[in-house]
Short mmCIF file of C-alpha atoms and ligand atoms in Angstrom, two decimals:
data_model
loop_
_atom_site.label_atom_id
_atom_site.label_comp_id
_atom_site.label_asym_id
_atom_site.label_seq_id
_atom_site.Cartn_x
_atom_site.Cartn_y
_atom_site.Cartn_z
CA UNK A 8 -77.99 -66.18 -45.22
CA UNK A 9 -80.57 -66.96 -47.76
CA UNK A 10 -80.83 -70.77 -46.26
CA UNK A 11 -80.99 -69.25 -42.77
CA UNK A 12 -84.26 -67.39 -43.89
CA UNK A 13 -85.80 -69.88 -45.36
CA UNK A 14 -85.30 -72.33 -42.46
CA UNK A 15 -86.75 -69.26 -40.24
CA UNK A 16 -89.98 -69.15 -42.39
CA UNK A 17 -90.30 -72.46 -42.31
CA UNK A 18 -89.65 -72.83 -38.46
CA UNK A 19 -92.41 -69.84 -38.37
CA UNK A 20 -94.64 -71.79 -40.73
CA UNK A 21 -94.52 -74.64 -38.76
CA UNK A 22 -95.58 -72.96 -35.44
CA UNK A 23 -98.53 -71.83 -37.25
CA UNK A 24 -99.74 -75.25 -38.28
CA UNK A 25 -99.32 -76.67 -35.31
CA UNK A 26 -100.95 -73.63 -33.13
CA UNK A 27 -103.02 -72.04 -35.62
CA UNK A 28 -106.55 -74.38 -34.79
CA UNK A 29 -105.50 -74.08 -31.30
CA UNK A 30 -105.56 -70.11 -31.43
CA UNK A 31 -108.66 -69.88 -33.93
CA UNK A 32 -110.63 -72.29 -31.25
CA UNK A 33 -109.09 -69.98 -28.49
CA UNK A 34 -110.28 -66.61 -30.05
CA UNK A 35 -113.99 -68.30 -30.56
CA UNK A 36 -114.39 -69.68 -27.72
CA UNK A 37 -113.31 -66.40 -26.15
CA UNK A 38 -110.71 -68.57 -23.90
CA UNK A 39 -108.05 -66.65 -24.13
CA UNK A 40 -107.29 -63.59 -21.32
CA UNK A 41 -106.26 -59.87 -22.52
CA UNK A 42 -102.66 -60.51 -21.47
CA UNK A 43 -102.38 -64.18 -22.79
CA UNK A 44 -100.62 -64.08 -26.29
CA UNK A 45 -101.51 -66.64 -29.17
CA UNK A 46 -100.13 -69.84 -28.88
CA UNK A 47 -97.83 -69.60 -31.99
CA UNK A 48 -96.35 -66.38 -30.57
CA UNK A 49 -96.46 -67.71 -26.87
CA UNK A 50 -93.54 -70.74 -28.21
CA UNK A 51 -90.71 -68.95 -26.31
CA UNK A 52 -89.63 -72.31 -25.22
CA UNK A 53 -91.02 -75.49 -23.20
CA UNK A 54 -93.16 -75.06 -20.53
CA UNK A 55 -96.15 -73.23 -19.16
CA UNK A 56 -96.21 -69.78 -20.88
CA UNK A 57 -98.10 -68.08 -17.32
CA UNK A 58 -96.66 -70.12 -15.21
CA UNK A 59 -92.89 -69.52 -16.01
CA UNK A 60 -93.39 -65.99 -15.14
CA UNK A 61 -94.77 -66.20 -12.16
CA UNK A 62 -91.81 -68.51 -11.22
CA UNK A 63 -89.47 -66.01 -12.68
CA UNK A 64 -91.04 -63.16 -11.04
CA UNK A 65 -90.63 -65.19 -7.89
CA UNK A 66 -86.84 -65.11 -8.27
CA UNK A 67 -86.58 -61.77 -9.80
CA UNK A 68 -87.82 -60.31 -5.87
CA UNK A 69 -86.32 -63.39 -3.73
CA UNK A 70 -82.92 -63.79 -5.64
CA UNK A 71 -82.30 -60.27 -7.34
CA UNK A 72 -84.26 -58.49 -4.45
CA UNK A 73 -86.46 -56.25 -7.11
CA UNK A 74 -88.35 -53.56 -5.41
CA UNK A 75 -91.82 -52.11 -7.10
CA UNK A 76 -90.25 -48.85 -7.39
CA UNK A 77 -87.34 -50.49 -9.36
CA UNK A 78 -86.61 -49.39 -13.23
CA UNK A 79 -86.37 -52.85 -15.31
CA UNK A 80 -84.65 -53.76 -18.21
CA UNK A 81 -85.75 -56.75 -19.89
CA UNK A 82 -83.15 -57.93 -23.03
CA UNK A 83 -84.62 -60.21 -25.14
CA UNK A 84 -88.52 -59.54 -24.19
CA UNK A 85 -89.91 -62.17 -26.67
CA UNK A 86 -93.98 -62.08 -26.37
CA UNK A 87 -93.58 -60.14 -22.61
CA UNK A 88 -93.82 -63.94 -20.66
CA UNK A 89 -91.68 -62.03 -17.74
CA UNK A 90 -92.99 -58.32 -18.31
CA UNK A 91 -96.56 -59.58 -18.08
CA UNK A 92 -96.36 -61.01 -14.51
CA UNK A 93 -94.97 -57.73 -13.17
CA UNK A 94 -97.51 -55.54 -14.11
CA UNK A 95 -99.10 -55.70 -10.80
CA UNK A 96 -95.38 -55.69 -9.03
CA UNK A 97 -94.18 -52.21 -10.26
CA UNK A 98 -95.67 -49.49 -9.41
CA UNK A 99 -95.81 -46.68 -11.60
CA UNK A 100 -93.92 -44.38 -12.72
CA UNK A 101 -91.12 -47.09 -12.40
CA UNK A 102 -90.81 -48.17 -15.86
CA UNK A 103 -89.77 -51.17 -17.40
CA UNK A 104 -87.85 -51.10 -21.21
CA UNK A 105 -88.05 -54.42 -22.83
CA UNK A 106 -86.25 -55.14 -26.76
CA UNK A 107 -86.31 -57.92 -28.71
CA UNK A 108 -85.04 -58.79 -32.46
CA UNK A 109 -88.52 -59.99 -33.57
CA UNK A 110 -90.92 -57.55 -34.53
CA UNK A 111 -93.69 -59.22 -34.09
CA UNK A 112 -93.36 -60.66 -30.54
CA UNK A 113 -92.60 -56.91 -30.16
CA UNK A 114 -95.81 -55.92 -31.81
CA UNK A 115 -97.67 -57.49 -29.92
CA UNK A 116 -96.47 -56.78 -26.73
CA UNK A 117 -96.68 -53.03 -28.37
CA UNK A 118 -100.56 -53.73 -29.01
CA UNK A 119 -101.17 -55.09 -26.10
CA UNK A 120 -99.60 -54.23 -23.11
CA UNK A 121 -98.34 -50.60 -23.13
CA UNK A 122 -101.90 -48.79 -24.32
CA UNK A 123 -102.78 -50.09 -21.04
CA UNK A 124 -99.71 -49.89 -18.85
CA UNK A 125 -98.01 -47.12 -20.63
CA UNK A 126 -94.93 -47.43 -18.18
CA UNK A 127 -94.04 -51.02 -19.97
CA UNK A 128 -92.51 -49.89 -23.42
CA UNK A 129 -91.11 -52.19 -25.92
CA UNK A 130 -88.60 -52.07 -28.89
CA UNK A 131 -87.56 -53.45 -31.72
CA UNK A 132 -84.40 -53.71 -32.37
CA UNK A 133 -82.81 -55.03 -36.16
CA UNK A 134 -79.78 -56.98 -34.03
CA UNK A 135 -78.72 -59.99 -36.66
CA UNK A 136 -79.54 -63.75 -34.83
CA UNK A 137 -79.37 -66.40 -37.05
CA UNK A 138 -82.58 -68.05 -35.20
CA UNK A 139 -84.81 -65.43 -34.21
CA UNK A 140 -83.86 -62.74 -37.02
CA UNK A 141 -81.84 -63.86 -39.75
CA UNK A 142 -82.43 -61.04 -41.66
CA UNK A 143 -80.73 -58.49 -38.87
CA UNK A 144 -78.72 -55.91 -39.88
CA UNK A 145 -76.82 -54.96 -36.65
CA UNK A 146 -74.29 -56.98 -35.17
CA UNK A 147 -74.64 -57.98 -31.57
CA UNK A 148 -71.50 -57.60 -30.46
CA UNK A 149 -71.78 -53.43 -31.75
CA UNK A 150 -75.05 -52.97 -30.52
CA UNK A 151 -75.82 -50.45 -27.92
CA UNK A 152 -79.11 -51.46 -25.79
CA UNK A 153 -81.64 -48.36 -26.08
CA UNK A 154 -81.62 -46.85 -22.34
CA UNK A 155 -79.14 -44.20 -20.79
CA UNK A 156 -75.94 -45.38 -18.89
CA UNK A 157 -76.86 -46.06 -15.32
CA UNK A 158 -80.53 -45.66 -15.70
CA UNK A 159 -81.52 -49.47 -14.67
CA UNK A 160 -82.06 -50.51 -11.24
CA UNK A 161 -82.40 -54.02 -12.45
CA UNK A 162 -81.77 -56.08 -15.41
CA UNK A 163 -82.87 -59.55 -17.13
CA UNK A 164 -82.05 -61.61 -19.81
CA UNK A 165 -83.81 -64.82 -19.41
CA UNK A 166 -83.38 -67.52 -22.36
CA UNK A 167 -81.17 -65.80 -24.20
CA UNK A 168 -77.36 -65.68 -23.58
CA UNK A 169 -78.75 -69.19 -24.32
CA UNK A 170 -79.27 -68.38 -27.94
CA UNK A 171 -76.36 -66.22 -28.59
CA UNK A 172 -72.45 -66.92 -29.53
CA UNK A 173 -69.68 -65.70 -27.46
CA UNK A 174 -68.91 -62.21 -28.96
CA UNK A 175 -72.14 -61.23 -28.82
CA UNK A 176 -72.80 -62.31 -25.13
CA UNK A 177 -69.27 -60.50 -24.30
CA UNK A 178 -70.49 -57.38 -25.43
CA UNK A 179 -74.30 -57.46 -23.90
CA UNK A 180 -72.77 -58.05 -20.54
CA UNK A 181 -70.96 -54.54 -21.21
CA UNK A 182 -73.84 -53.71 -22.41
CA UNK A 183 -75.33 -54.51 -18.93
CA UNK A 184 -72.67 -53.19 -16.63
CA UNK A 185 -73.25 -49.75 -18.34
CA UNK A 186 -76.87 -49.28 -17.99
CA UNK A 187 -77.23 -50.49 -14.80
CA UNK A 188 -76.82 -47.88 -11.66
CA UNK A 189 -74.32 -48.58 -8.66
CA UNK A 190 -75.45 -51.11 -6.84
CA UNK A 191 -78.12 -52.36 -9.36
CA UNK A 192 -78.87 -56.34 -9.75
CA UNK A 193 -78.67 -58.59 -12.88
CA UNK A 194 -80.15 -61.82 -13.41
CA UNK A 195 -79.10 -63.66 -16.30
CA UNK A 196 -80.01 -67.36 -17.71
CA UNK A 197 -76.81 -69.40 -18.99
CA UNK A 198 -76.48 -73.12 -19.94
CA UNK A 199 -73.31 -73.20 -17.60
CA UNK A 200 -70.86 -76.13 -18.16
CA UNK A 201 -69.74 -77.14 -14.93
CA UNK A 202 -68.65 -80.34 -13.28
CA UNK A 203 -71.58 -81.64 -13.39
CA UNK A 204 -73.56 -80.73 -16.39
CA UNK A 205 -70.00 -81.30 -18.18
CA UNK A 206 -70.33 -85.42 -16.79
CA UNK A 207 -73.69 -85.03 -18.22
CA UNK A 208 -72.80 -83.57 -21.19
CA UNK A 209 -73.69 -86.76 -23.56
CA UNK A 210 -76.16 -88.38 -21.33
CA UNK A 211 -80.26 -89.00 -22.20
CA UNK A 212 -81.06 -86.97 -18.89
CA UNK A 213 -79.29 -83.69 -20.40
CA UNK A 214 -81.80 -81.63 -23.06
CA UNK A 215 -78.92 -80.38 -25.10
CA UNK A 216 -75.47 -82.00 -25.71
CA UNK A 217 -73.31 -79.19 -25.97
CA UNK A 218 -70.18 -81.19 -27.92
CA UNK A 219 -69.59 -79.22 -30.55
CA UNK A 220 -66.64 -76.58 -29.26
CA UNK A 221 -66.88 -73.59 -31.03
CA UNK A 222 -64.79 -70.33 -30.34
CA UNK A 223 -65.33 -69.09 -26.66
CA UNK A 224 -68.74 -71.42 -26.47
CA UNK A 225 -70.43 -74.65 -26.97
CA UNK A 226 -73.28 -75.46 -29.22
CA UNK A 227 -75.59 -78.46 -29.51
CA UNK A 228 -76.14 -78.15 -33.01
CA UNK A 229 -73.36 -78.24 -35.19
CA UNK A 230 -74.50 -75.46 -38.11
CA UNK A 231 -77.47 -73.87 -36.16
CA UNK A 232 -75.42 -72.94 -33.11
CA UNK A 233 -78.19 -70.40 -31.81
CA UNK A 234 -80.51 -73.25 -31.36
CA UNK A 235 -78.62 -73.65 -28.01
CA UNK A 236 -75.53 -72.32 -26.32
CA UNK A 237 -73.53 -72.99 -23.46
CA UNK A 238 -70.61 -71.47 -21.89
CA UNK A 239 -68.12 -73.02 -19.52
CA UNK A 240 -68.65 -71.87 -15.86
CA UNK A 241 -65.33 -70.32 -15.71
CA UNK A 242 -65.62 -68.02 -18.75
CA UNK A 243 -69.05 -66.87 -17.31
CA UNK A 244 -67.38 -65.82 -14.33
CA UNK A 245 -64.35 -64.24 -16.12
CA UNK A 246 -66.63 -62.51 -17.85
CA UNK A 247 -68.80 -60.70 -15.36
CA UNK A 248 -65.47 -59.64 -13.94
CA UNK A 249 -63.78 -57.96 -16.95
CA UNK A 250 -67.32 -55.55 -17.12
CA UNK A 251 -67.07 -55.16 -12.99
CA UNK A 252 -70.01 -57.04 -12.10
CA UNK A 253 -69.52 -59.18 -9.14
CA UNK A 254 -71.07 -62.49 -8.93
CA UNK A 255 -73.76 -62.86 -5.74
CA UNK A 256 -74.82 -66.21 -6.46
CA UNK A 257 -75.35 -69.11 -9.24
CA UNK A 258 -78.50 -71.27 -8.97
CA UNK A 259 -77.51 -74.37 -11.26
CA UNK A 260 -80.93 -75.75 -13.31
CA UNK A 261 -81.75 -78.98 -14.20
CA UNK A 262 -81.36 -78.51 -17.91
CA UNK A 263 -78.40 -81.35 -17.67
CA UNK A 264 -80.20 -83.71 -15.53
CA UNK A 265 -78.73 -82.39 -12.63
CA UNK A 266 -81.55 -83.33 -9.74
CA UNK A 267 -82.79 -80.72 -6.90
CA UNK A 268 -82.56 -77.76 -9.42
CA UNK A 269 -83.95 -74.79 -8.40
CA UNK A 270 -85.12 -73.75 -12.69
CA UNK A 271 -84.39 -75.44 -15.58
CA UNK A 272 -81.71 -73.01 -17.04
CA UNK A 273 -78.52 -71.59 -14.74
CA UNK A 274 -79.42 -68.49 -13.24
CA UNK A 275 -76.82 -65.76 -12.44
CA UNK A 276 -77.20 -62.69 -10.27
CA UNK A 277 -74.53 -60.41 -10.42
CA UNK A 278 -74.29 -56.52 -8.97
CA UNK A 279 -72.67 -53.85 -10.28
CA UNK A 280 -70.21 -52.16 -7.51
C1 SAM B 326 -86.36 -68.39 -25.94
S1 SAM B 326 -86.85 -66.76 -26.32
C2 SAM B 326 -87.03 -66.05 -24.69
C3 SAM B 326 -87.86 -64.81 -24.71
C4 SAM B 326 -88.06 -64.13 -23.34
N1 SAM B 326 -86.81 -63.68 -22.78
C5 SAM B 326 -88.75 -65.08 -22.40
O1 SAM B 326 -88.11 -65.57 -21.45
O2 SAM B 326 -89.93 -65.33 -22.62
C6 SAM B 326 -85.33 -66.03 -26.88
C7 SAM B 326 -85.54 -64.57 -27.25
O3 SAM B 326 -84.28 -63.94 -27.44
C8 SAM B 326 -84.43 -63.00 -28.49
N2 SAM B 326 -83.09 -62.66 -28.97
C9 SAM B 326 -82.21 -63.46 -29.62
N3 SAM B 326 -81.07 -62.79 -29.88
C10 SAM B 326 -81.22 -61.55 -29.36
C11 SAM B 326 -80.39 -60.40 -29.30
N4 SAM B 326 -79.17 -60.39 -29.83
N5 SAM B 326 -80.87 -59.29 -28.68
C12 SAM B 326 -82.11 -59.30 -28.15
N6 SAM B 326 -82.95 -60.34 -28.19
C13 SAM B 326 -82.51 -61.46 -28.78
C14 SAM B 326 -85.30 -63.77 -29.48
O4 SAM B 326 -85.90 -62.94 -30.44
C15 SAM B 326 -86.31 -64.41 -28.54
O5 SAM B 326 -87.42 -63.60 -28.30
#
C-alpha cells in the first residue's frame, strides 16, 4: 500500500515537471480558456484534451441517442474532458452528476464549472484504485454510486472499466443497471479482447499487451494491473446480461491496431429494458 503511494506521488510529481512551465507560460500568457484545465490535471490519457470531447459528445447523441433534456451520469469524471463539451448540449434543469476518486480533478471541476453551470455537480468519492487513489478507503466492488435508483436517463464511463479489475467492474455495471430509468442508454469504454485484438495481442501495432491473465481480466502490467485492463468480449457481454442490460451495439477501437476504428478504446452501448 505504502509502495503504491509513493509510486502515485511520484507519477503526480512527474506530471508536474513535465507540465508545470507549460501551465505557468499558459496562465501568463493568458492562453488558457475558462473551461480548459491545466495541463498536469488535463493528462487523462493520450490525445487532444478538447478535442476528445467533442468526439465523445459526438457519439454520446449519434450512438447513445442523448437528448438535451436528458439527466447524465458521468462515472469516473476525471478533470470534466466529457462534461465540459456538453454544457451547451443540455439544457437546464437536466442535470448531469459526475464522481471521480481524485479530489483534485474533482476540485477543480468543483471550482470551475458548477459556480457557473450549477446543473453540472461533481463528487468525490474515497473508492480505493491502486492508480488513481491508492489511499481509498471504499472498495469498488461495495460502492454505491451517489444518485437515486432509476434517476439517469443516460450514463458514461469513458476510460475507466479500462483501469479497473473485474470485481469492481462487475459491481459498477449493477451499479449502472440500477440508476438508470427504463429504457435509459449506457455507453461504456472497454479494452475488449476479441478475435482480433486477441491476434494482436503481442504485436507493435497494439498499445497494451494484455498477457498477463489475471482472475476474470487481463492486465498489461504484471503488478500495476490498473495501468490497463482488458476483458474478453464474451465476459463483457455476459456481464451486461446478468444486470439486464441489453447490448445495442459494440464499436471496436483501434487500441489493438485494428484499422477503420471508429475511437481508440471499444465502445459499448447497452439499454436497460
Ligand atoms: C483515464 S482517466 C479518464 C477520466 C474521464 N473519464 C475522461 O474520459 O476524461 C480514468 C479516471 O477514472 C477514475 N477512476 C478510477 N477508478 C475509479 C473508480 N473506481 N470509480 C470512479 N472513478 C474511478 C480516475 O480517477 C480517473 O479520473
Amino acid at each position: 500500500m505504502l509502495t503504491a503511494r509513493l509510486r502515485t506521488s511520484l507519477d503526480s510529481l512527474r506530471l508536474w515537471l513535465r507540465y508545470a512551465p507549460g501551465d505557468a507560460l499558459d496562465s501568463l500568457l493568458g492562453r488558457r480558456a475558462a473551461l480548459v484545465p491545466p495541463r498536469r490535471l488535463a493528462y487523462v490519457g493520450p490525445g487532444d484534451f478538447a478535442y476528445l470531447g467533442q468526439e465523445f459528445r459526438r457519439y454520446f447523441v449519434e450512438l447513445g441517442g442523448l437528448q438535451p433534456g436528458d439527466r447524465v451520469l458521468d462515472i469516473g469524471c476525471g478533470v470534466g474532458r466529457m462534461a465540459i463539451p456538453l454544457i451547451d448540449y443540455l439544457e437546464p434543469p437536466a442535470r448531469f452528476d459526475g464522481f471521480d476518486v481524485s479530489r483534485r480533478m474533482i476540485h477543480w471541476c468543483q471550482e470551475h464549472i458548477t459556480p457557473e453551470h450549477p446543473n453540472f455537480v461533481f463528487e468525490w468519492t474515497d473508492v480505493y484504485n491502486r492508480q488513481y487513489n491508492p489511499g481509498g478507503s471504499i472498495d469498488p466492488g461495495a460502492f454505491r454510486f451517489p444518485v437515486d435508483d432509476g434517476s439517469k436517463d443516460f450514463v458514461f464511463a469513458t476510460s475507466v472499466f479500462t483501469h479497473m479489475r473485474a470485481p469492481g467492474v462487475e459491481h459498477y455495471m449493477a451499479e449502472i443497471a440500477r440508476t438508470l430509468a427504463p429504457g435509459g442508454t449506457c455507453l461504456v469504454t472497454f479494452f475488449i479482447l476479441d478475435e482480433v485484438s486477441r491476434a494482436h495481442r503481442q504485436s507493435d501495432a497494439s498499445a497494451h499487451h494484455f498477457v498477463h491473465e489475471q482472475d476474470g481480466y487481463y492486465s498489461a502490467h504484471q503488478v500495476r494491473h490498473e495501468i490497463a485492463v482488458a476483458f474478453d468480449e464474451a465476459e463483457v457481454k455476459a456481464m451486461l446480461v446478468r444486470h439486464g442490460l441489453m447490448l445495442k451495439s459494440i464499436e471496436p477501437g483501434g487500441w489493438s491496431g485494428r484499422r477503420g476504428a471508429l475511437s481508440a478504446q471499444d465502445l459499448v452501448i447497452a439499454q436497460r429494458g
